[in-house]
Amino acid sequence: MLIDGYENDPLVAGEALPALPGFWAAYLLWTCETEENEPDPLWFGADEADTDAAYEALTDEERWPVFRIPFADGQSVVIVGRNFPDDPGTEYFVSHPEWDRHGYLATVDGHQAGPGLAWRELTHIAGTPDPHASGVQAPHVRLLLLLPALGDRNLPSDAAALIGDALIQVGIAEDSAPVLADALLRDHPLWEPAEWALASFSPLSGTQQHFPGILHCDEPGSPRCGARLAQGITQEQSDRLARALGTWPTT
């Protein structure tokens, strides 16, 4: 598998990994951690052995898993397990075949950057798969894969119910899913929830003009605070991205 910027890295398709026992505990457990709360794989119905095996697959230094989440108009969110021996992490970015560079969403590691997605973007991307492109197609799997990049101060009242339903669909017990969904949404261990608003043409940092239709994040640690989501794209390409993200009317 080849991705611009990772030509010399051992990338492999990760679409089969969510079927592993223990995958969701390995992928999401850390997002439940707070000062008062030490998360347990049992919350996901997984034992430690299965969780450890899935974690090893996610962090394999010789096989970096890539999850492609294609959505409208040829856009994709790409999640890369950047498994450097001394600096492991996970990168979230948006890409399009016409772009010269990726749009930076978030980084999960010791030098984290985020949040990378508003709730409305996350749910819209998850719910608009492109069946003609390769990658993860199931909306509930897409939703959970994107969840670590979320940071939104204004979650709707049904947010936990939607996450809980996705958890049930991946095999979490119905009586455990609501509590786990609340834990996943309550406190992100790496960044604070943000306010998101449509950017205007007024420059927010330096002299860069912001194309309208793309949400801007007010958290200073986010790649989307004071900068365009995708650098080097035209306004027409930005308009198409805004429509694909569900933040700009399609008509």
Short mmCIF file of C-alpha atoms in Angstrom, two decimals:
data_model
loop_
_atom_site.label_atom_id
_atom_site.label_comp_id
_atom_site.label_asym_id
_atom_site.label_seq_id
_atom_site.Cartn_x
_atom_site.Cartn_y
_atom_site.Cartn_z
CA MET A 1 0.00 0.00 0.00
CA LEU A 2 1.33 3.45 -0.97
CA ILE A 3 0.27 6.78 0.54
CA ASP A 4 1.89 10.11 -0.24
CA GLY A 5 4.34 10.94 2.51
CA TYR A 6 4.67 7.32 3.65
CA GLU A 7 6.39 5.85 0.60
CA ASN A 8 9.18 4.25 2.63
CA ASP A 9 7.01 2.96 5.45
CA PRO A 10 5.63 -0.60 5.82
CA LEU A 11 1.95 0.21 5.33
CA VAL A 12 -0.67 -2.55 5.22
CA ALA A 13 -4.45 -2.42 4.85
CA GLY A 14 -6.09 -2.51 8.28
CA GLU A 15 -9.70 -3.13 7.25
CA ALA A 16 -9.66 -6.70 8.60
CA LEU A 17 -8.42 -5.74 12.07
CA PRO A 18 -11.77 -4.61 13.60
CA ALA A 19 -12.91 -8.24 13.36
CA LEU A 20 -10.21 -9.31 15.82
CA PRO A 21 -11.38 -10.19 19.34
CA GLY A 22 -10.19 -7.40 21.55
CA PHE A 23 -9.77 -4.85 18.73
CA TRP A 24 -12.13 -2.22 20.09
CA ALA A 25 -10.66 -2.45 23.56
CA ALA A 26 -7.17 -2.03 22.08
CA TYR A 27 -8.25 0.86 19.86
CA LEU A 28 -10.57 2.81 22.17
CA LEU A 29 -9.76 1.88 25.77
CA TRP A 30 -7.29 4.75 26.26
CA THR A 31 -9.97 7.31 25.38
CA CYS A 32 -11.94 6.29 28.50
CA GLU A 33 -9.08 7.06 30.87
CA THR A 34 -9.46 9.90 33.38
CA GLU A 35 -7.79 10.82 36.67
CA GLU A 36 -10.53 8.96 38.52
CA ASN A 37 -11.08 6.16 36.08
CA GLU A 38 -8.77 3.28 35.10
CA PRO A 39 -10.42 1.60 32.10
CA ASP A 40 -10.73 -2.15 31.81
CA PRO A 41 -10.89 -4.33 28.65
CA LEU A 42 -13.83 -6.11 30.26
CA TRP A 43 -15.90 -3.02 29.53
CA PHE A 44 -15.61 -4.06 25.89
CA GLY A 45 -16.30 -7.70 26.67
CA ALA A 46 -12.67 -8.54 25.89
CA ASP A 47 -10.08 -10.38 27.93
CA GLU A 48 -6.52 -9.16 28.34
CA ALA A 49 -5.02 -11.76 26.02
CA ASP A 50 -7.28 -10.79 23.10
CA THR A 51 -6.75 -7.09 23.81
CA ASP A 52 -2.97 -7.55 23.92
CA ALA A 53 -3.00 -9.45 20.62
CA ALA A 54 -5.06 -6.74 18.92
CA TYR A 55 -2.83 -4.04 20.38
CA GLU A 56 0.24 -5.80 18.98
CA ALA A 57 -1.37 -5.82 15.53
CA LEU A 58 -2.18 -2.10 15.82
CA THR A 59 1.36 -1.20 16.92
CA ASP A 60 3.41 -3.62 14.81
CA GLU A 61 6.59 -1.80 13.80
CA GLU A 62 6.93 -3.89 10.63
CA ARG A 63 3.30 -3.62 9.51
CA TRP A 64 1.71 -0.21 9.94
CA PRO A 65 -2.09 -0.55 9.68
CA VAL A 66 -4.00 1.88 7.52
CA PHE A 67 -7.76 2.41 7.68
CA ARG A 68 -9.34 4.15 4.69
CA ILE A 69 -12.76 5.72 5.22
CA PRO A 70 -14.01 6.89 1.80
CA PHE A 71 -16.89 9.33 1.69
CA ALA A 72 -18.46 11.68 -0.84
CA ASP A 73 -16.83 13.13 -3.98
CA GLY A 74 -13.70 10.97 -3.80
CA GLN A 75 -12.69 12.24 -0.36
CA SER A 76 -11.25 9.84 2.24
CA VAL A 77 -10.27 10.03 5.85
CA VAL A 78 -7.12 7.98 6.27
CA ILE A 79 -5.96 6.69 9.65
CA VAL A 80 -2.34 5.56 9.83
CA GLY A 81 -0.74 3.70 12.71
CA ARG A 82 2.63 5.44 12.62
CA ASN A 83 4.58 2.75 14.45
CA PHE A 84 8.06 4.18 14.81
CA PRO A 85 9.95 2.27 17.53
CA ASP A 86 10.62 5.37 19.62
CA ASP A 87 7.72 7.57 18.56
CA PRO A 88 4.53 5.58 17.93
CA GLY A 89 1.30 7.35 17.21
CA THR A 90 -1.79 7.56 15.04
CA GLU A 91 -2.35 10.12 12.29
CA TYR A 92 -5.78 11.18 11.04
CA PHE A 93 -5.97 13.10 7.76
CA VAL A 94 -8.30 13.72 4.84
CA SER A 95 -7.16 13.17 1.26
CA HIS A 96 -8.34 13.45 -2.32
CA PRO A 97 -6.65 12.21 -5.52
CA GLU A 98 -6.55 15.75 -6.92
CA TRP A 99 -4.71 17.25 -3.94
CA ASP A 100 -0.96 17.66 -3.64
CA ARG A 101 -1.07 17.42 0.15
CA HIS A 102 -3.23 15.78 2.78
CA GLY A 103 -5.55 17.75 5.01
CA TYR A 104 -4.34 17.36 8.58
CA LEU A 105 -7.00 16.37 11.15
CA ALA A 106 -5.32 15.06 14.30
CA THR A 107 -2.38 13.22 15.80
CA VAL A 108 -2.59 10.86 18.75
CA ASP A 109 0.82 10.43 20.40
CA GLY A 110 3.08 12.09 22.93
CA HIS A 111 2.97 15.30 20.88
CA GLN A 112 -0.74 15.23 20.25
CA ALA A 113 -2.63 17.63 18.02
CA GLY A 114 -6.39 17.89 18.12
CA PRO A 115 -9.27 17.78 18.14
CA GLY A 116 -9.67 17.06 14.46
CA LEU A 117 -13.38 16.57 13.91
CA ALA A 118 -16.62 18.17 15.02
CA TRP A 119 -19.51 15.86 15.85
CA ARG A 120 -21.48 16.88 12.76
CA GLU A 121 -18.50 16.06 10.53
CA LEU A 122 -17.79 12.75 12.24
CA THR A 123 -21.36 11.50 11.90
CA HIS A 124 -21.73 12.78 8.33
CA ILE A 125 -18.53 11.07 7.19
CA ALA A 126 -19.47 7.86 8.99
CA GLY A 127 -22.91 7.85 7.38
CA THR A 128 -21.86 8.58 3.79
CA PRO A 129 -19.67 5.66 2.64
CA ASP A 130 -18.57 5.44 -0.98
CA PRO A 131 -19.30 1.86 -2.09
CA HIS A 132 -17.16 2.31 -5.20
CA ALA A 133 -13.96 3.01 -3.23
CA SER A 134 -11.84 0.62 -1.19
CA GLY A 135 -11.89 0.95 2.55
CA VAL A 136 -14.18 0.62 5.56
CA GLN A 137 -17.83 0.77 4.51
CA ALA A 138 -19.92 -0.12 7.60
CA PRO A 139 -21.17 3.15 9.14
CA HIS A 140 -20.93 1.92 12.75
CA VAL A 141 -17.31 0.80 12.25
CA ARG A 142 -16.45 4.10 10.55
CA LEU A 143 -18.00 6.01 13.43
CA LEU A 144 -15.93 4.21 16.06
CA LEU A 145 -12.70 4.44 14.06
CA LEU A 146 -13.12 8.21 13.76
CA LEU A 147 -14.14 8.72 17.39
CA PRO A 148 -10.64 9.39 18.86
CA ALA A 149 -10.32 12.49 16.63
CA LEU A 150 -13.52 14.00 18.05
CA GLY A 151 -13.62 17.02 20.33
CA ASP A 152 -16.87 18.95 20.41
CA ARG A 153 -18.30 20.99 23.26
CA ASN A 154 -21.81 20.92 21.81
CA LEU A 155 -22.74 17.26 21.46
CA PRO A 156 -26.39 16.58 20.66
CA SER A 157 -28.58 14.86 23.23
CA ASP A 158 -28.58 11.61 21.24
CA ALA A 159 -24.78 11.39 20.84
CA ALA A 160 -24.30 8.70 23.49
CA ALA A 161 -27.20 6.69 22.09
CA LEU A 162 -25.64 6.72 18.62
CA ILE A 163 -22.25 5.63 19.96
CA GLY A 164 -23.94 3.01 22.13
CA ASP A 165 -25.76 1.57 19.12
CA ALA A 166 -22.48 1.38 17.19
CA LEU A 167 -20.87 -0.43 20.12
CA ILE A 168 -23.69 -2.97 20.21
CA GLN A 169 -23.25 -3.59 16.48
CA VAL A 170 -19.56 -4.45 17.02
CA GLY A 171 -20.45 -6.93 19.76
CA ILE A 172 -20.54 -4.94 23.01
CA ALA A 173 -23.22 -6.20 25.40
CA GLU A 174 -26.41 -4.15 25.36
CA ASP A 175 -26.29 -3.53 29.10
CA SER A 176 -22.67 -2.30 28.90
CA ALA A 177 -22.92 -0.15 25.77
CA PRO A 178 -24.68 2.92 27.27
CA VAL A 179 -22.20 3.27 30.15
CA LEU A 180 -19.26 2.73 27.80
CA ALA A 181 -20.62 5.27 25.30
CA ASP A 182 -20.85 7.87 28.07
CA ALA A 183 -17.25 7.12 29.10
CA LEU A 184 -16.01 7.46 25.51
CA LEU A 185 -17.65 10.87 25.13
CA ARG A 186 -17.08 12.30 28.61
CA ASP A 187 -13.39 13.30 28.85
CA HIS A 188 -10.83 13.03 26.08
CA PRO A 189 -7.45 12.41 27.72
CA LEU A 190 -5.48 14.46 25.17
CA TRP A 191 -7.54 17.58 24.49
CA GLU A 192 -10.49 19.65 25.59
CA PRO A 193 -13.79 19.73 23.69
CA ALA A 194 -13.90 22.61 21.24
CA GLU A 195 -16.30 25.10 19.77
CA TRP A 196 -16.69 24.70 16.02
CA ALA A 197 -17.99 27.39 13.68
CA LEU A 198 -17.98 28.11 9.98
CA ALA A 199 -14.94 30.14 9.02
CA SER A 200 -15.30 33.36 7.08
CA PHE A 201 -13.06 35.05 4.56
CA SER A 202 -11.42 37.05 7.35
CA PRO A 203 -7.93 35.77 8.14
CA LEU A 204 -7.70 34.03 11.52
CA SER A 205 -3.92 33.82 11.65
CA GLY A 206 -1.22 35.46 9.60
CA THR A 207 -2.47 36.47 6.16
CA GLN A 208 -4.12 33.22 5.17
CA GLN A 209 -7.64 33.61 3.88
CA HIS A 210 -10.13 30.96 4.96
CA PHE A 211 -12.48 29.56 2.39
CA PRO A 212 -16.09 29.53 3.62
CA GLY A 213 -17.98 26.33 4.33
CA ILE A 214 -15.31 24.53 6.41
CA LEU A 215 -15.62 24.46 10.19
CA HIS A 216 -12.96 26.20 12.26
CA CYS A 217 -11.89 24.89 15.70
CA ASP A 218 -11.20 27.26 18.62
CA GLU A 219 -8.84 24.92 20.52
CA PRO A 220 -5.24 26.19 20.05
CA GLY A 221 -3.83 22.65 19.97
CA SER A 222 -5.92 21.67 16.96
CA PRO A 223 -4.46 21.64 13.43
CA ARG A 224 -7.75 23.23 12.44
CA CYS A 225 -7.33 26.32 14.63
CA GLY A 226 -6.29 29.28 12.50
CA ALA A 227 -5.43 27.24 9.42
CA ARG A 228 -7.23 25.73 6.47
CA LEU A 229 -8.13 22.07 6.77
CA ALA A 230 -6.31 21.35 3.51
CA GLN A 231 -3.39 23.49 2.36
CA GLY A 232 -2.80 24.21 -1.30
CA ILE A 233 -6.28 23.41 -2.58
CA THR A 234 -8.38 25.76 -4.67
CA GLN A 235 -11.59 27.36 -3.50
CA GLU A 236 -13.55 25.05 -5.82
CA GLN A 237 -11.88 22.03 -4.23
CA SER A 238 -12.58 23.46 -0.79
CA ASP A 239 -16.25 23.95 -1.69
CA ARG A 240 -16.45 20.30 -2.74
CA LEU A 241 -14.84 19.24 0.53
CA ALA A 242 -17.28 21.36 2.52
CA ARG A 243 -20.20 19.67 0.77
CA ALA A 244 -18.68 16.23 1.36
CA LEU A 245 -18.27 17.05 5.05
CA GLY A 246 -21.91 18.06 5.29
CA THR A 247 -21.15 21.64 6.34
CA TRP A 248 -22.20 23.26 3.07
CA PRO A 249 -25.50 22.74 1.26
CA THR A 250 -25.30 20.41 -1.72
CA THR A 251 -27.63 22.60 -3.77
#
